[in-house]
Short mmCIF file of C-alpha atoms in Angstrom, two decimals:
data_model
loop_
_atom_site.label_atom_id
_atom_site.label_comp_id
_atom_site.label_asym_id
_atom_site.label_seq_id
_atom_site.Cartn_x
_atom_site.Cartn_y
_atom_site.Cartn_z
CA MET A 4 226.47 61.65 172.39
CA LYS A 5 224.03 58.98 173.41
CA LYS A 6 224.47 60.07 177.01
CA TRP A 7 223.40 63.61 176.09
CA ILE A 8 220.40 62.25 174.23
CA TRP A 9 219.37 60.22 177.24
CA LEU A 10 219.91 63.18 179.53
CA MET A 11 217.74 65.37 177.32
CA LEU A 12 215.03 62.74 177.34
CA LEU A 13 215.13 62.50 181.14
CA VAL A 14 214.85 66.31 181.45
CA LEU A 15 211.85 66.38 179.12
CA MET A 16 210.15 63.61 181.09
CA ALA A 17 210.76 65.42 184.37
CA VAL A 18 209.28 68.65 182.97
CA ALA A 19 206.23 66.74 181.71
CA VAL A 20 205.68 65.14 185.14
CA VAL A 21 206.03 68.44 187.01
CA GLY A 22 203.77 70.14 184.50
CA SER A 23 201.09 67.51 184.91
CA ARG A 24 201.20 67.83 188.71
CA GLY A 25 201.00 71.57 188.39
CA SER A 26 197.78 71.40 186.42
CA THR A 27 196.30 69.12 189.10
CA PHE A 28 197.04 71.68 191.81
CA PHE A 29 195.31 74.42 189.83
CA GLU A 30 192.18 72.28 189.54
CA GLN A 31 192.13 71.71 193.30
CA ARG A 32 192.37 75.41 193.92
CA SER A 33 189.20 75.99 191.94
CA SER A 34 187.24 73.33 193.82
CA PRO A 35 187.19 75.17 197.19
CA GLU A 36 185.35 78.01 195.46
CA ILE A 37 182.64 75.55 194.47
CA VAL A 38 182.46 74.17 197.99
CA LYS A 39 182.19 77.67 199.42
CA SER A 40 179.05 78.30 197.39
CA ILE A 41 177.14 75.50 199.13
CA PRO A 42 176.84 77.04 202.63
CA VAL A 43 175.48 80.22 201.06
CA GLU A 44 172.37 78.32 199.96
CA THR A 45 171.77 76.31 203.14
CA PRO A 46 170.59 79.17 205.43
CA GLN A 47 167.34 79.48 203.44
CA PRO A 48 165.76 76.24 204.70
CA GLN A 49 167.20 76.96 208.14
CA SER A 50 165.45 80.34 208.10
CA GLU A 51 162.17 78.65 207.20
CA LEU A 52 162.59 76.25 210.09
CA LYS A 53 163.10 79.15 212.46
CA THR A 54 159.88 80.72 211.21
CA VAL A 55 158.02 77.47 211.74
CA ASP A 56 159.44 76.96 215.22
CA SER A 57 158.61 80.53 216.26
CA THR A 58 154.95 80.32 215.33
CA PRO A 59 153.04 80.61 218.64
CA GLN A 60 150.65 77.71 219.20
CA VAL A 61 147.51 77.97 221.31
CA SER A 62 146.64 75.48 224.03
CA THR A 63 143.17 73.94 223.90
CA ASP A 64 143.38 73.00 227.57
CA LYS A 65 144.24 76.52 228.66
CA LEU A 66 141.47 78.02 226.55
CA LEU A 67 138.84 75.67 227.93
CA ASN A 68 140.13 76.09 231.47
CA HIS A 69 139.48 79.84 231.29
CA ILE A 70 135.92 79.21 230.14
CA GLN A 71 135.36 76.73 232.95
CA LYS A 72 136.71 79.18 235.56
CA LEU A 73 134.36 81.87 234.20
CA ASN A 74 131.31 79.61 234.28
CA PHE A 75 129.04 82.03 236.13
CA GLN A 76 126.77 84.95 235.33
CA ARG A 77 128.81 88.16 235.00
CA TYR A 78 126.01 90.70 235.19
CA THR A 79 125.85 92.24 238.66
CA ILE A 80 128.45 94.60 240.11
CA LYS A 81 129.78 91.84 242.35
CA GLU A 82 129.94 89.27 239.55
CA ARG A 83 131.79 91.63 237.25
CA SER A 84 134.21 92.45 240.06
CA LEU A 85 134.94 88.73 240.51
CA THR A 86 135.54 88.49 236.77
CA ARG A 87 138.01 91.38 236.86
CA THR A 88 139.85 89.72 239.74
CA TYR A 89 140.25 86.56 237.68
CA ILE A 90 141.45 88.41 234.57
CA ILE A 91 143.92 90.58 236.50
CA THR A 92 145.30 87.58 238.38
CA GLU A 93 145.88 85.68 235.15
CA LEU A 94 147.56 88.66 233.47
CA ARG A 95 149.90 89.19 236.42
CA LYS A 96 150.87 85.51 236.35
CA LEU A 97 151.99 86.10 232.77
CA GLY A 98 154.07 89.16 233.66
CA TRP A 99 151.62 91.84 232.56
CA LYS A 100 150.78 94.95 234.60
CA PRO A 101 147.05 95.51 234.07
CA LYS A 102 145.33 98.75 234.97
CA LEU A 103 141.72 99.36 235.95
CA GLU A 104 140.03 102.21 234.10
CA ASN A 105 136.82 103.39 235.72
CA PHE A 106 133.97 105.01 233.85
CA PHE A 107 130.56 106.00 235.11
CA GLU A 108 128.84 102.67 234.42
CA GLY A 109 131.70 100.22 234.93
CA VAL A 110 135.39 99.33 234.82
CA ASN A 111 137.63 98.41 231.86
CA ILE A 112 140.93 96.54 232.12
CA PHE A 113 143.91 97.68 230.06
CA ALA A 114 147.49 96.43 229.68
CA GLU A 115 150.28 96.83 227.16
CA ARG A 116 153.66 95.41 226.18
CA VAL A 117 155.78 98.05 224.44
CA GLY A 118 157.27 97.24 221.04
CA THR A 119 160.80 97.85 219.80
CA ASN A 120 159.80 100.53 217.28
CA LYS A 121 158.37 103.56 219.03
CA ALA A 122 157.20 104.98 215.71
CA ALA A 123 155.13 101.86 214.90
CA LYS A 124 151.44 101.86 215.72
CA ALA A 125 150.07 99.59 218.44
CA ILE A 126 147.73 96.63 217.92
CA LEU A 127 144.92 96.20 220.44
CA VAL A 128 143.33 92.79 221.15
CA ALA A 129 140.08 93.04 223.10
CA ALA A 130 136.89 91.36 224.30
CA HIS A 131 134.03 92.24 226.65
CA TYR A 132 133.73 90.39 229.96
CA ASP A 133 130.15 91.06 231.08
CA THR A 134 127.05 88.97 230.35
CA VAL A 135 123.31 89.49 230.22
CA ALA A 136 121.28 88.46 233.23
CA SER A 137 120.69 84.72 233.73
CA SER A 138 123.38 83.59 231.28
CA PRO A 139 126.84 82.25 232.22
CA GLY A 140 128.02 83.35 228.75
CA ALA A 141 130.47 80.60 227.89
CA ASP A 142 130.47 81.69 224.26
CA ASP A 143 129.28 85.24 224.99
CA ASN A 144 131.90 86.14 225.92
CA ALA A 145 134.13 83.88 228.01
CA SER A 146 135.38 82.55 224.68
CA GLY A 147 136.64 86.01 223.74
CA ILE A 148 138.22 86.55 227.16
CA ALA A 149 140.01 83.20 226.88
CA VAL A 150 141.53 84.09 223.51
CA VAL A 151 142.77 87.47 224.73
CA LEU A 152 144.40 85.73 227.71
CA GLU A 153 145.98 83.22 225.34
CA VAL A 154 147.33 86.09 223.23
CA ALA A 155 148.72 87.55 226.45
CA ARG A 156 150.44 84.25 227.26
CA LEU A 157 151.91 83.63 223.83
CA LEU A 158 152.91 87.16 222.82
CA GLY A 159 153.51 88.92 226.13
CA SER A 160 157.26 88.31 226.18
CA ARG A 161 157.70 88.28 222.40
CA SER A 162 159.79 91.12 220.99
CA THR A 163 157.97 92.79 218.09
CA PRO A 164 158.21 96.17 216.34
CA ARG A 165 154.64 97.07 217.26
CA THR A 166 153.27 97.47 220.76
CA LEU A 167 150.71 94.89 221.87
CA GLN A 168 147.77 96.20 223.89
CA LEU A 169 145.03 94.25 225.64
CA ALA A 170 141.60 95.45 226.73
CA PHE A 171 138.68 93.82 228.51
CA PHE A 172 135.54 95.91 228.17
CA ASP A 173 132.79 96.18 230.74
CA GLN A 174 129.11 96.75 229.96
CA GLU A 175 129.09 95.72 226.31
CA GLU A 176 125.70 94.13 226.83
CA ALA A 177 124.38 97.44 228.16
CA GLY A 178 125.10 99.20 224.86
CA LEU A 179 128.86 99.07 224.13
CA LEU A 180 129.48 101.35 227.11
CA GLY A 181 132.94 100.05 227.96
CA SER A 182 134.38 100.40 224.47
CA GLN A 183 132.79 103.83 224.08
CA ALA A 184 134.47 104.94 227.29
CA PHE A 185 137.77 103.47 226.06
CA VAL A 186 137.82 105.37 222.75
CA SER A 187 136.75 108.60 224.47
CA LYS A 188 140.24 108.82 225.95
CA ALA A 189 142.57 110.49 223.47
CA ALA A 190 145.59 108.73 224.97
CA HIS A 191 144.22 105.37 223.83
CA LEU A 192 143.90 106.51 220.23
CA GLN A 193 147.14 108.47 219.92
CA ASN A 194 149.32 105.54 218.80
CA LEU A 195 146.69 102.93 217.97
CA GLY A 196 147.03 101.33 214.55
CA GLY A 197 144.20 98.82 214.73
CA ALA A 198 142.00 96.75 217.02
CA ILE A 199 140.96 93.09 217.00
CA VAL A 200 137.75 92.58 218.94
CA MET A 201 136.40 89.12 219.74
CA ASP A 202 132.78 88.54 220.60
CA MET A 203 131.68 84.88 220.63
CA VAL A 204 134.26 82.65 218.94
CA GLY A 205 133.48 79.21 220.36
CA TYR A 206 130.36 77.80 218.73
CA ALA A 207 129.95 75.89 215.47
CA CYS A 208 127.12 73.87 213.94
CA TYR A 209 127.53 71.25 211.25
CA THR A 210 124.04 70.59 209.94
CA ALA A 211 122.87 72.07 206.64
CA GLY A 212 120.87 75.26 207.11
CA CYS A 213 121.94 75.92 210.71
CA GLN A 214 123.64 79.19 209.69
CA LYS A 215 121.53 82.29 209.08
CA TYR A 216 122.51 85.58 207.44
CA PRO A 217 121.29 89.16 208.00
CA ALA A 218 118.81 90.45 205.48
CA GLY A 219 120.29 92.95 203.04
CA LEU A 220 123.89 91.95 203.66
CA PRO A 221 125.52 90.70 200.45
CA VAL A 222 127.36 87.62 201.66
CA THR A 223 128.85 84.84 199.62
CA SER A 224 128.52 82.00 202.06
CA PRO A 225 131.50 79.66 202.35
CA SER A 226 129.15 76.96 203.64
CA ASP A 227 125.52 76.20 204.39
CA LYS A 228 126.77 75.15 207.81
CA GLY A 229 127.96 77.27 210.72
CA ASP A 230 131.54 76.05 210.57
CA PHE A 231 133.36 79.25 209.56
CA LEU A 232 134.81 82.19 211.47
CA ALA A 233 133.51 85.61 210.44
CA VAL A 234 135.84 88.63 210.44
CA ILE A 235 134.13 91.97 209.88
CA GLY A 236 136.12 95.11 209.10
CA ASP A 237 135.62 98.52 207.53
CA THR A 238 136.73 99.15 203.95
CA GLU A 239 138.95 102.01 205.12
CA HIS A 240 141.36 99.54 206.79
CA LEU A 241 141.53 96.52 204.51
CA PRO A 242 145.05 95.46 205.61
CA LEU A 243 143.50 94.36 208.90
CA LEU A 244 141.16 92.01 207.05
CA ASN A 245 144.00 90.84 204.84
CA ALA A 246 145.93 89.71 207.92
CA PHE A 247 143.10 87.29 208.66
CA GLN A 248 142.72 86.16 205.06
CA ASN A 249 146.37 85.12 205.10
CA SER A 250 146.36 83.59 208.59
CA HIS A 251 145.89 80.09 207.18
CA LEU A 252 149.14 80.46 205.24
CA LEU A 253 151.38 80.78 208.29
CA PRO A 254 153.51 77.69 208.95
CA SER A 255 152.48 75.33 211.72
CA THR A 256 154.56 72.99 213.83
CA ALA A 257 153.88 69.48 215.00
CA LEU A 258 153.12 71.03 218.38
CA ASN A 259 149.89 72.38 216.92
CA LYS A 260 147.60 69.36 217.06
CA GLN A 261 144.81 71.42 215.55
CA LYS A 262 146.81 72.73 212.60
CA SER A 263 144.58 70.96 210.08
CA ASN A 264 141.41 72.12 211.83
CA LEU A 265 141.58 75.86 211.22
CA PRO A 266 138.03 76.81 210.27
CA PRO A 267 137.26 78.63 207.01
CA ILE A 268 137.28 82.41 207.29
CA LEU A 269 134.56 84.68 205.94
CA THR A 270 135.90 88.23 205.71
CA LEU A 271 133.35 91.02 205.31
CA PRO A 272 134.58 94.48 204.25
CA ILE A 273 131.88 96.94 205.33
CA PRO A 274 131.56 100.36 203.65
CA PHE A 275 130.32 103.63 205.17
CA LYS A 276 131.18 102.50 208.72
CA GLY A 277 128.22 100.14 208.74
CA LEU A 278 125.54 102.80 208.35
CA LEU A 279 123.80 100.71 205.69
CA THR A 280 124.31 97.43 207.53
CA PRO A 281 123.40 97.98 211.21
CA ASP A 282 123.74 94.28 212.00
CA THR A 283 127.50 94.74 211.63
CA LEU A 284 127.60 97.34 214.43
CA ARG A 285 126.52 95.17 217.32
CA SER A 286 129.80 94.84 219.19
CA ASP A 287 132.77 96.73 220.61
CA HIS A 288 134.53 97.29 217.28
CA ALA A 289 131.92 99.87 216.24
CA PRO A 290 133.10 102.74 218.53
CA PHE A 291 136.56 102.41 216.98
CA TRP A 292 135.09 102.83 213.49
CA TYR A 293 133.40 106.05 214.58
CA GLN A 294 136.78 107.37 215.74
CA GLY A 295 138.46 106.53 212.43
CA ILE A 296 140.43 103.63 213.92
CA GLY A 297 140.62 100.38 211.99
CA ALA A 298 138.98 97.52 213.86
CA VAL A 299 137.77 94.03 213.05
CA LEU A 300 135.12 91.97 214.79
CA VAL A 301 135.96 88.27 215.03
CA THR A 302 132.85 86.20 215.71
CA ASP A 303 130.98 82.94 215.21
CA THR A 304 128.01 85.18 214.19
CA ALA A 305 126.16 84.91 217.54
CA ASN A 306 122.39 84.42 217.25
CA LEU A 307 122.70 83.85 213.51
CA ARG A 308 124.14 80.46 214.45
CA THR A 309 123.89 79.48 218.09
CA PRO A 310 120.56 78.61 219.79
CA HIS A 311 122.14 79.45 223.16
CA TYR A 312 122.54 83.18 222.57
CA HIS A 313 121.76 85.15 225.77
CA LYS A 314 120.27 82.06 227.41
CA PRO A 315 121.08 79.99 230.51
CA SER A 316 122.15 77.20 228.16
CA ASP A 317 125.27 79.13 227.04
CA VAL A 318 127.49 76.86 229.14
CA PRO A 319 131.00 75.38 228.64
CA ALA A 320 129.56 72.09 227.37
CA THR A 321 128.23 73.86 224.26
CA ILE A 322 131.66 75.12 223.18
CA GLU A 323 132.85 73.25 220.10
CA ARG A 324 136.41 72.33 221.06
CA SER A 325 138.01 71.99 217.61
CA PHE A 326 136.39 75.12 216.15
CA PHE A 327 137.25 77.18 219.23
CA THR A 328 140.90 76.12 219.15
CA GLY A 329 141.12 76.87 215.43
CA ALA A 330 139.50 80.28 215.89
CA ALA A 331 141.96 81.15 218.66
CA GLN A 332 144.88 80.06 216.48
CA ILE A 333 143.68 82.24 213.62
CA VAL A 334 143.55 85.25 215.95
CA VAL A 335 147.05 84.52 217.24
CA ASN A 336 148.37 84.08 213.69
CA ALA A 337 146.86 87.35 212.48
CA THR A 338 147.97 89.25 215.59
CA THR A 339 151.51 87.93 215.22
CA THR A 340 151.61 89.06 211.59
CA LEU A 341 150.34 92.53 212.43
CA LEU A 342 152.80 92.97 215.29
CA GLU A 343 155.77 91.97 213.15
CA LYS A 344 155.06 94.39 210.32
CA ASN A 345 155.16 98.16 210.10
CA GLU A 346 152.85 98.53 207.13
CA ILE A 347 150.18 101.21 207.14
CA LEU A 348 146.84 99.64 208.06
CA LYS A 349 144.75 102.18 206.16
CA THR A 350 143.50 101.24 202.73
CA GLN A 351 145.82 102.81 200.16
CA PRO A 352 144.50 104.27 196.88
CA PRO A 353 145.46 102.30 193.78
CA SER A 354 148.75 103.44 192.31
#
């Protein structure tokens, strides 16, 4: 009888041991589910790193090198022809296929890199390449040319939904003739979503009172110094201005040595296509407004700031290196944002 009691006790102990091991196995089965949930969360910071790494960064040296190579008056037919040769050569080095577009008074340069979404509107980045007589035009407008060429370098091989177009206008100083000839061609406007036009983006002044403002233009000045970049757009296409307002928010990498030197941005939404504010119609963005195309003018405000406007003293030495690099980076940031999105660039009525 005692043997049976001992046997029963041994059986009960064995069942207890097996049961305890069984419960341990069940707990281990649940733990892999917890482990599996960890990799699901890790791609988020990895995605952010990819965004940071893919942010195109401008080169100060390349920007200044373009200005130095264009350090000559670009007024006569021969001088403007030499300028076109330089621009075309640089574009071809970068893989672009520029085209010359003749009009009665001059020659424009046009190139495009087709986007992945044929239904998406194109973004045009442009600047004029001529000067007034007797001025080498380092700021007016070799600075604008340099930024367009830097956009061509950084974004030429980048795959984006929208098409990227480049234009270099002739005879701006003669009355916006090149841009007027450009918009007169229906083919240029057929798929154009918006234009970014640069005219003088390389000069800054840091003494109080050095910045002037047009009479009658309601401006809330970000500074009493000329250390900001002005972006002027029409109220019918506010998303273009918004792209510049948000350009400071894009991530930067350690490769961008000027990342902390992006200048403040003054955005000016202009109503009625500038009819009440003629000072806002002085560059190549204006003909686009008249055709109903959204366009912004990016500028250091020209003669409202620089004492070298249309003078022989507008030379490379007067370019403010840090400001110029920051201005170029802002343009690249905004252009990148616009190329990546498919949003409508017309101002939408409030819902």
